[in-house]
Coordinates of N, CA and C and ligand atoms in Angstrom, one line a residue:
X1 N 0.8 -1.2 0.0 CA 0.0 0.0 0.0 C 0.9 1.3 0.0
X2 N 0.6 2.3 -1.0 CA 1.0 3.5 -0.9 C 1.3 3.9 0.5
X3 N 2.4 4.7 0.7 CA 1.8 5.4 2.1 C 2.5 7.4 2.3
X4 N 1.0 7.8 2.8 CA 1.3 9.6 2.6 C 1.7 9.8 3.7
X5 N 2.8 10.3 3.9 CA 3.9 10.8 5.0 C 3.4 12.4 5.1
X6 N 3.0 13.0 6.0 CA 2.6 14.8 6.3 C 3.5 15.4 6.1
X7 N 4.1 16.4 4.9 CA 5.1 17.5 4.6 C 5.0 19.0 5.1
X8 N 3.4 19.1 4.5 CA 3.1 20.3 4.9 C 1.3 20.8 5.3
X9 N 1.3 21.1 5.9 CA 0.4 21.2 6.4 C -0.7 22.3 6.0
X10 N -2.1 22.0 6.3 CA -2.9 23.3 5.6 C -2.7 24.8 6.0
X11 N -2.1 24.8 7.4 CA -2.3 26.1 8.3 C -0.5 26.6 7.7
X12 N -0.1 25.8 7.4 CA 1.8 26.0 7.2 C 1.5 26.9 5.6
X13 N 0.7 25.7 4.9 CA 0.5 26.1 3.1 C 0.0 27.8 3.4
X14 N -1.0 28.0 4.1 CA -1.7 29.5 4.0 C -1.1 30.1 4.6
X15 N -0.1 30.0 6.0 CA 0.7 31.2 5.8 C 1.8 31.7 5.5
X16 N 2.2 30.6 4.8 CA 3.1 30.9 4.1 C 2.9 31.7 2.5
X17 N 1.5 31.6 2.0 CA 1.2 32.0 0.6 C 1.0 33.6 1.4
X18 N 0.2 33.7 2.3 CA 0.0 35.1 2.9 C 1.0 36.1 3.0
X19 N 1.6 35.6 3.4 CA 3.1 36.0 3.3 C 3.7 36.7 1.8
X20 N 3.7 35.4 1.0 CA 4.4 35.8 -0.5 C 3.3 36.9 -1.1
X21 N 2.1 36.5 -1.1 CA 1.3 37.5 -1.1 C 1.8 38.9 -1.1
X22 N 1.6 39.0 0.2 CA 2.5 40.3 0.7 C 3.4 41.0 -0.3
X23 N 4.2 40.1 -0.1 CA 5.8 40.5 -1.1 C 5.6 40.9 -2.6
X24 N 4.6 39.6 -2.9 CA 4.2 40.0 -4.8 C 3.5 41.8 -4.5
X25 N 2.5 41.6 -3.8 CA 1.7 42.9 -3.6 C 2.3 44.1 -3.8
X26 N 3.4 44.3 -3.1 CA 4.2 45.4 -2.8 C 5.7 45.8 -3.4
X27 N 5.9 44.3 -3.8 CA 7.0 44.6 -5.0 C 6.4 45.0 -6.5
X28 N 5.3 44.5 -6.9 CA 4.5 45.1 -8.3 C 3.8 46.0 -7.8
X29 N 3.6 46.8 -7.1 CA 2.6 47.8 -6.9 C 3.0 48.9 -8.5
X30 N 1.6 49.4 -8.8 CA 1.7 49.9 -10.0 C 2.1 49.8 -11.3
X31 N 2.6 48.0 -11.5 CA 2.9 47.6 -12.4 C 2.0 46.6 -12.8
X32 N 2.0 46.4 -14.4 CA 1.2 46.1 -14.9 C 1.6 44.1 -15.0
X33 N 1.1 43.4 -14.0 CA 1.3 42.7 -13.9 C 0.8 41.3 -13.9
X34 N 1.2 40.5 -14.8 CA 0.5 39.1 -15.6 C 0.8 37.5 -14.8
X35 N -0.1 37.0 -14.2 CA 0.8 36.0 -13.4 C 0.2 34.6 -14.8
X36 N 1.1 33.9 -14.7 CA 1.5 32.8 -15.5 C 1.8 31.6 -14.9
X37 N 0.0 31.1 -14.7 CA 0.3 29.4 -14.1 C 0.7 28.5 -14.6
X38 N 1.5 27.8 -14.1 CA 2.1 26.3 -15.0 C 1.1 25.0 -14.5
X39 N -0.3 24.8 -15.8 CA -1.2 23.7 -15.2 C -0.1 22.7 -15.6
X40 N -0.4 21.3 -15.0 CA -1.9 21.1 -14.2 C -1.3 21.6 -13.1
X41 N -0.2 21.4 -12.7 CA 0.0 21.2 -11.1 C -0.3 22.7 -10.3
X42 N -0.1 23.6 -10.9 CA -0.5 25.1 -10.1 C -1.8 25.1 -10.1
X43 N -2.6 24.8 -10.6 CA -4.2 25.6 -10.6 C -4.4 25.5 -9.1
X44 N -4.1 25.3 -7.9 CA -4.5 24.8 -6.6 C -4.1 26.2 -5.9
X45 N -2.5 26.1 -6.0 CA -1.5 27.3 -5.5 C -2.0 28.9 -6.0
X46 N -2.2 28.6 -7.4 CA -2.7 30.1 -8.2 C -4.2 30.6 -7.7
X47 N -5.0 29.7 -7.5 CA -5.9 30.4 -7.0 C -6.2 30.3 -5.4
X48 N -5.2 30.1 -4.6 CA -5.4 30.8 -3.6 C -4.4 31.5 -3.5
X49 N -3.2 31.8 -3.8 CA -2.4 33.0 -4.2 C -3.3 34.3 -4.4
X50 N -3.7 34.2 -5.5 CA -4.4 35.3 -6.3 C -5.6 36.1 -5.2
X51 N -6.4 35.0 -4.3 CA -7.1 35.7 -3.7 C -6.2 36.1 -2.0
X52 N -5.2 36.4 -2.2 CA -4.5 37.2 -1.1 C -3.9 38.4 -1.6
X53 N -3.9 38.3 -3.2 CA -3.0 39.3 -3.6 C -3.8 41.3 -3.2
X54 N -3.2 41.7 -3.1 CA -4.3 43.5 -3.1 C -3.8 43.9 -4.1
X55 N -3.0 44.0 -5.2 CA -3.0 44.5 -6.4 C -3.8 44.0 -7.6
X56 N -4.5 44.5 -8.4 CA -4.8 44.0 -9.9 C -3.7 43.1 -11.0
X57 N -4.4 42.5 -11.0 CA -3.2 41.3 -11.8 C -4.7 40.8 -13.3
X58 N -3.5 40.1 -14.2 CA -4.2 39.6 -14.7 C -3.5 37.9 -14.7
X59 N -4.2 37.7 -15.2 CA -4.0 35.7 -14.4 C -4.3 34.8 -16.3
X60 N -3.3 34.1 -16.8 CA -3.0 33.4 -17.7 C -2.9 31.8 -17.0
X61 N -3.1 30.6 -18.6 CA -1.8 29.6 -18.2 C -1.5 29.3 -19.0
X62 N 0.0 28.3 -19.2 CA 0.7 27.7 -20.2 C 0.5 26.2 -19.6
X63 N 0.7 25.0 -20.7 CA 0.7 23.8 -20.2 C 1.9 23.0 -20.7
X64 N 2.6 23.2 -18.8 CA 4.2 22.3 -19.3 C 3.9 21.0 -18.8
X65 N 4.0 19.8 -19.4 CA 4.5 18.4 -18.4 C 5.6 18.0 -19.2
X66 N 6.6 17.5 -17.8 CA 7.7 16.6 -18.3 C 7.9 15.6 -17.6
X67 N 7.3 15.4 -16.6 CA 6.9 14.1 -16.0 C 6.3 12.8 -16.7
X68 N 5.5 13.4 -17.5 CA 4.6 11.6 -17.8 C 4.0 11.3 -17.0
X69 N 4.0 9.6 -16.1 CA 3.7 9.1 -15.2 C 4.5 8.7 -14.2
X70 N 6.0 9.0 -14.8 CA 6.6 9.0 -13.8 C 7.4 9.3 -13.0
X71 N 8.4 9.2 -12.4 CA 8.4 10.1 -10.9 C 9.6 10.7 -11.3
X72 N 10.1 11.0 -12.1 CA 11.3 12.0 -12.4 C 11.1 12.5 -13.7
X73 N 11.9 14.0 -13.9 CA 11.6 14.7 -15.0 C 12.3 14.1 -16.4
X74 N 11.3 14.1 -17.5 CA 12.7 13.7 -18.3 C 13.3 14.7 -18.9
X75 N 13.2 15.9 -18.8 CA 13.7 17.2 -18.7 C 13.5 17.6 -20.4
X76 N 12.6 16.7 -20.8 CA 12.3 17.4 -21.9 C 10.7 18.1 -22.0
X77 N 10.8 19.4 -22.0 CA 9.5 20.0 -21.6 C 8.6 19.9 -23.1
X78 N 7.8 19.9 -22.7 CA 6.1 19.7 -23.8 C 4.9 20.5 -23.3
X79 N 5.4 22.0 -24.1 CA 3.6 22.5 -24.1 C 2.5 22.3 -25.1
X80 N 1.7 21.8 -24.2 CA 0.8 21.8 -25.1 C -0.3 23.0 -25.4
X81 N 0.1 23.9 -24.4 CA -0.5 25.0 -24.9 C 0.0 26.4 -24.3
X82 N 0.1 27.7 -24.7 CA 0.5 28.7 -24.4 C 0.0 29.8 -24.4
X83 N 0.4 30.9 -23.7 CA -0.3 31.8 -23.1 C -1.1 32.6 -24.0
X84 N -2.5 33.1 -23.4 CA -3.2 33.7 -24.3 C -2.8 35.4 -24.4
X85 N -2.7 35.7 -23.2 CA -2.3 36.8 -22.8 C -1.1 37.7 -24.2
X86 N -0.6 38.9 -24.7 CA 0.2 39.4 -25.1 C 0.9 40.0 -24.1
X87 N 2.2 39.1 -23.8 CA 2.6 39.4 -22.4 C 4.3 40.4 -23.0
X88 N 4.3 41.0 -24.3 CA 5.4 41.9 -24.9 C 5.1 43.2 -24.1
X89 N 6.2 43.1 -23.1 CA 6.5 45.2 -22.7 C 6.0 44.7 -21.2
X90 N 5.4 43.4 -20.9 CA 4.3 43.6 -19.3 C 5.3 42.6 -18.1
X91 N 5.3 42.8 -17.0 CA 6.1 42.0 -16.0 C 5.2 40.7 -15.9
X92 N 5.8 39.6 -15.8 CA 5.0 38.5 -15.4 C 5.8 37.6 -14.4
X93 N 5.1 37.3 -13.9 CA 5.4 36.1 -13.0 C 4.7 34.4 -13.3
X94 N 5.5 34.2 -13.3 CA 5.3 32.5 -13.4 C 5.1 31.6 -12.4
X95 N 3.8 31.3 -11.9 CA 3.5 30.3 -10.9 C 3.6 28.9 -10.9
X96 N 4.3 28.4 -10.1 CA 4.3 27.0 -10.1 C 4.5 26.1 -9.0
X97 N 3.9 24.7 -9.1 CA 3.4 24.7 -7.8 C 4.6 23.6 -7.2
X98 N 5.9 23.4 -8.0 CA 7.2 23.1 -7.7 C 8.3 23.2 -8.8
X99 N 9.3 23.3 -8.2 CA 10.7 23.5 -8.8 C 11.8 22.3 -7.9
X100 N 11.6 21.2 -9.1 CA 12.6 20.2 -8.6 C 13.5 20.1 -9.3
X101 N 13.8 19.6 -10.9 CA 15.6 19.7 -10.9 C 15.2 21.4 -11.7
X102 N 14.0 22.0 -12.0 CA 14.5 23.4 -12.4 C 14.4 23.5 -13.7
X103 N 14.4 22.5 -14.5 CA 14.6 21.9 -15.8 C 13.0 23.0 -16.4
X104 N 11.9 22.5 -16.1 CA 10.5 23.1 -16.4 C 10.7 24.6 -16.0
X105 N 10.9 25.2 -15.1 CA 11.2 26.5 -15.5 C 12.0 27.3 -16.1
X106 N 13.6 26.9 -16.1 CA 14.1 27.1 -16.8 C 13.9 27.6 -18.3
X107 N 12.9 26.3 -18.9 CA 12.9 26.3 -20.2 C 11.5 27.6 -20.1
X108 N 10.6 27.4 -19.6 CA 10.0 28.2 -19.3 C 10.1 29.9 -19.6
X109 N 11.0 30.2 -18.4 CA 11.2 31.6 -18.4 C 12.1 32.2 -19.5
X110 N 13.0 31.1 -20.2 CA 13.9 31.3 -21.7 C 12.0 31.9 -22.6
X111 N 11.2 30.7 -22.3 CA 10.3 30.9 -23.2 C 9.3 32.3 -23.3
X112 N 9.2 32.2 -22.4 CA 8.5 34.1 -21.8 C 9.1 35.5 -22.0
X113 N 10.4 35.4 -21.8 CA 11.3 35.9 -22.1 C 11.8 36.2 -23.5
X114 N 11.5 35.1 -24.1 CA 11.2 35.3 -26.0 C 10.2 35.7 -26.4
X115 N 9.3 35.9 -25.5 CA 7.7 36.3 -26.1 C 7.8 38.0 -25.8
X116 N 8.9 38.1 -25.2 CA 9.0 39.7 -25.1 C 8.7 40.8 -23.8
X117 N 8.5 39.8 -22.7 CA 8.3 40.3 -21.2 C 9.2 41.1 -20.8
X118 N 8.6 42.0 -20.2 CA 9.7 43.3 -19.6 C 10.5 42.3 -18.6
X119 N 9.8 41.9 -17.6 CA 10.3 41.1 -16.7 C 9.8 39.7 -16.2
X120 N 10.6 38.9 -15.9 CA 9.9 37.5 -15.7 C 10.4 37.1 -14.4
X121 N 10.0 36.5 -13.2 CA 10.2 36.2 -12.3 C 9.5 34.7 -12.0
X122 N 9.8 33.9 -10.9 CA 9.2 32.6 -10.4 C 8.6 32.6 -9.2
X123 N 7.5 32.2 -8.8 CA 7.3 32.2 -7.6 C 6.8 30.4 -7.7
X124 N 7.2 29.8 -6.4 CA 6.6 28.5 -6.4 C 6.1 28.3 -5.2
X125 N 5.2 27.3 -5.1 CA 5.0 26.7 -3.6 C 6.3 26.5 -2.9
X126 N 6.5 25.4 -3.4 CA 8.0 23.8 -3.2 C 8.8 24.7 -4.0
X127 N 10.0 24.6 -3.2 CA 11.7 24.8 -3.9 C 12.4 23.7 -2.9
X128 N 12.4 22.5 -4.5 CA 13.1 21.5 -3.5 C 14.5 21.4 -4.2
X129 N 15.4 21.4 -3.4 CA 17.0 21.3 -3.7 C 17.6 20.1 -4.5
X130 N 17.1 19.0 -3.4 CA 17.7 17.6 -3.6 C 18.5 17.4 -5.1
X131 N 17.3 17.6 -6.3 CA 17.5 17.1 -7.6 C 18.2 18.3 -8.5
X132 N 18.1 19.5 -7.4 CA 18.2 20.1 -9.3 C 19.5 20.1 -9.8
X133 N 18.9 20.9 -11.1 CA 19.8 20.7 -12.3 C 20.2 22.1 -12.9
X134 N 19.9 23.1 -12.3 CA 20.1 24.4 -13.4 C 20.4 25.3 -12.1
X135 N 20.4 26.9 -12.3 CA 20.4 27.4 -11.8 C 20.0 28.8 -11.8
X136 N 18.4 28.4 -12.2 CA 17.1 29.2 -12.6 C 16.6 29.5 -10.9
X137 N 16.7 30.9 -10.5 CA 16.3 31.3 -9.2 C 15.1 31.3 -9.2
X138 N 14.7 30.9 -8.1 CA 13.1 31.3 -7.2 C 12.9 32.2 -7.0
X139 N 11.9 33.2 -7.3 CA 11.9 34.4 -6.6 C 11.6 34.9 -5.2
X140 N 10.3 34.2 -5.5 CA 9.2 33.8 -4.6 C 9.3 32.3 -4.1
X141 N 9.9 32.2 -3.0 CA 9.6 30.6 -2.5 C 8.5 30.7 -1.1
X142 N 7.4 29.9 -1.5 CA 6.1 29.7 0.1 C 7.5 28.5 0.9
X143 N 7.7 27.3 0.0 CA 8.0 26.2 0.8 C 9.3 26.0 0.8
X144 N 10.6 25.7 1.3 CA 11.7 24.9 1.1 C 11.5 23.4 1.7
X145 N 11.4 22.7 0.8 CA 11.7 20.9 1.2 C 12.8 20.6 1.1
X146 N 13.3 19.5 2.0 CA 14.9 19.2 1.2 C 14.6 18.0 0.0
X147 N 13.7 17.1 0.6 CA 13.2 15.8 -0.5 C 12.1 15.2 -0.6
X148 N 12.3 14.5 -1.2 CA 11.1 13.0 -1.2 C 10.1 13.7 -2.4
X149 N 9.4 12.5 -3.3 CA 8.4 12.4 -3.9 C 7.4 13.2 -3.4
X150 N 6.5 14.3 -3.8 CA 5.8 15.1 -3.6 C 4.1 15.2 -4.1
X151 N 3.5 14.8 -3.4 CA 1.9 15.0 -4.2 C 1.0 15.6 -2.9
X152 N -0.2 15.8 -3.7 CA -1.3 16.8 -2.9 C -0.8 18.2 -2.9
X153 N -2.7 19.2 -3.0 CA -2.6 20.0 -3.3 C -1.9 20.7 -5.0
X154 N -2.2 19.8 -5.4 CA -2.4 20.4 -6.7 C -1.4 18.9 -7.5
X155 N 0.2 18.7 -6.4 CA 1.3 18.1 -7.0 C 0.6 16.5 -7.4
X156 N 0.7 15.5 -8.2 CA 1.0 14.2 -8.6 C 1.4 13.6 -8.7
X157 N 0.9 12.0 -9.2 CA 1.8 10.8 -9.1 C 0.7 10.2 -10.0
X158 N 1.0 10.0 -11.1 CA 0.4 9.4 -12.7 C -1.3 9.7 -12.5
X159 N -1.3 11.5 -12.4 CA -2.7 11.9 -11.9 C -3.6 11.9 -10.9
X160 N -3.0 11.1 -9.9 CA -3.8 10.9 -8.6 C -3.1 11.7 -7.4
X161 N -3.8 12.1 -6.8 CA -3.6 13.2 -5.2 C -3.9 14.6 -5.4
X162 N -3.9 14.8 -6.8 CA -3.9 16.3 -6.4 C -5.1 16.8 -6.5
X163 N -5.9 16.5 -5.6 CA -7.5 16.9 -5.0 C -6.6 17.1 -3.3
X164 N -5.4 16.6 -2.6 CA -5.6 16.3 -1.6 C -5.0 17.9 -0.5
X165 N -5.9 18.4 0.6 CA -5.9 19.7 0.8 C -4.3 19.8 1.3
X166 N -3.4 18.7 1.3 CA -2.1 19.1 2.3 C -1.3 18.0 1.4
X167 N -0.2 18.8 1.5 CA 1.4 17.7 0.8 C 1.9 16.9 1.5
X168 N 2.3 15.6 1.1 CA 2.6 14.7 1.5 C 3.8 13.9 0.6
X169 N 4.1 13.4 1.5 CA 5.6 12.6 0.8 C 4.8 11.0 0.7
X170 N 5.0 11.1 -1.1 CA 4.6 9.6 -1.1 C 5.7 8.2 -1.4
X171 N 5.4 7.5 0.0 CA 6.6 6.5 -0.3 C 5.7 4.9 -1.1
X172 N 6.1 4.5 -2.4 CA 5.4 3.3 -2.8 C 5.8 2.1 -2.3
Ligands
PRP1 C1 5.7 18.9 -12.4 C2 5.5 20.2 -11.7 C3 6.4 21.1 -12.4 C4 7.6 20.3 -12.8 C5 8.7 20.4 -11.9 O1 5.0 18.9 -13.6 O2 4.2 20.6 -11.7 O3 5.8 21.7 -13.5 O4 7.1 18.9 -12.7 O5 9.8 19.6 -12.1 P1 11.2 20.0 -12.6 O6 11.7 21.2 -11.7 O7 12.0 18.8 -12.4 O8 11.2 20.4 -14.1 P2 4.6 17.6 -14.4 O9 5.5 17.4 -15.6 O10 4.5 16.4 -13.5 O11 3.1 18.0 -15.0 P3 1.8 18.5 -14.1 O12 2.0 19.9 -13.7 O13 0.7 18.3 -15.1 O14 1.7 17.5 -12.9

């Protein structure tokens, strides 16, 4: 039997987003600013982010997987779809709801960055060390983990947990 080990907790997840909140709020104040979720795994994080923020934003997503089904990246990213938004001349931030070897954002913010963004930044839930591979900064980090296999709240494992309200380390 699977088993979900407690990473992070619901009361831990909200204040810690409360927090980044904060920081997005007051570092874009007056700027015209586009947040850019990376489905599937952000849609959880982005919209409770979004309803802490006090500035006007507008809210996009792009669709990266490089996962598959299974449990490591193969670091070759695949969108299947990309932003609607014309994000040439506008600051955007990129949500996502982890950064493990870094490989997905990386290619990512190369890609936003070609579309002509004044400025591009990262905010994530999870900034987990263990695996990475690049040396694409976080801007915004809610969590630092040091390891383990990651699901709930948005994260997965060949589509299953991310309905679950709290992160957990899944050991098979
Ligand atoms: C997961 C996660 C990030 C990425 C992080 O996505 O949501 O996008 O992997 O890994 P990395 O730092 O090693 O690149 P996944 O490919 O599993 O797709 P999903 O968001 O649809 O779950």
């Amino acid at each position: 039997m699977p088993e979900l080990i407690p990473v992070l907790s619901k009361k831990t997840i909200e204040e810690q987003i409360v927090g980044i909140a904060r920081r997005i709020s007051d570092d874009y104040q007056g700027c015209e600013l586009v947040l850019v979720g990376v489905l599937k795994g952000a849609f959880i994080f982005l919209s409770d982010l979004v309803r802490h923020l006090t500035i006007p934003v507008k809210i996009d997503f792009i669709r990266a997987a490089s996962y598959g089904s299974g449990m490591s990246s193969s670091g070759d990213l695949r969108l299947s779809a990309d932003t609607e938004i014309d994000v040439k001349g506008k600051d955007v931030l990129i949500v996502e709801d982890i950064a493990d070897t870094g490989l997905t954002l990386e290619s990512l913010k190369k890609h936003i960055t070609s579309l002509g963004a004044k400025t591009v930044k990262i905010c994530a839930l999870i900034d987990k060390q263990e695996r990475r591979q690049t040396s694409v900064s976080i801007d915004y980090a809610c969590c630092k983990v040091e390891k383990g296999f990651l699901v709930g709240y948005g994260l997965d494992y060949a589509e299953n947990y991310r309905e679950l309200p709290e992160v957990y380390h899944l050991k098979l």
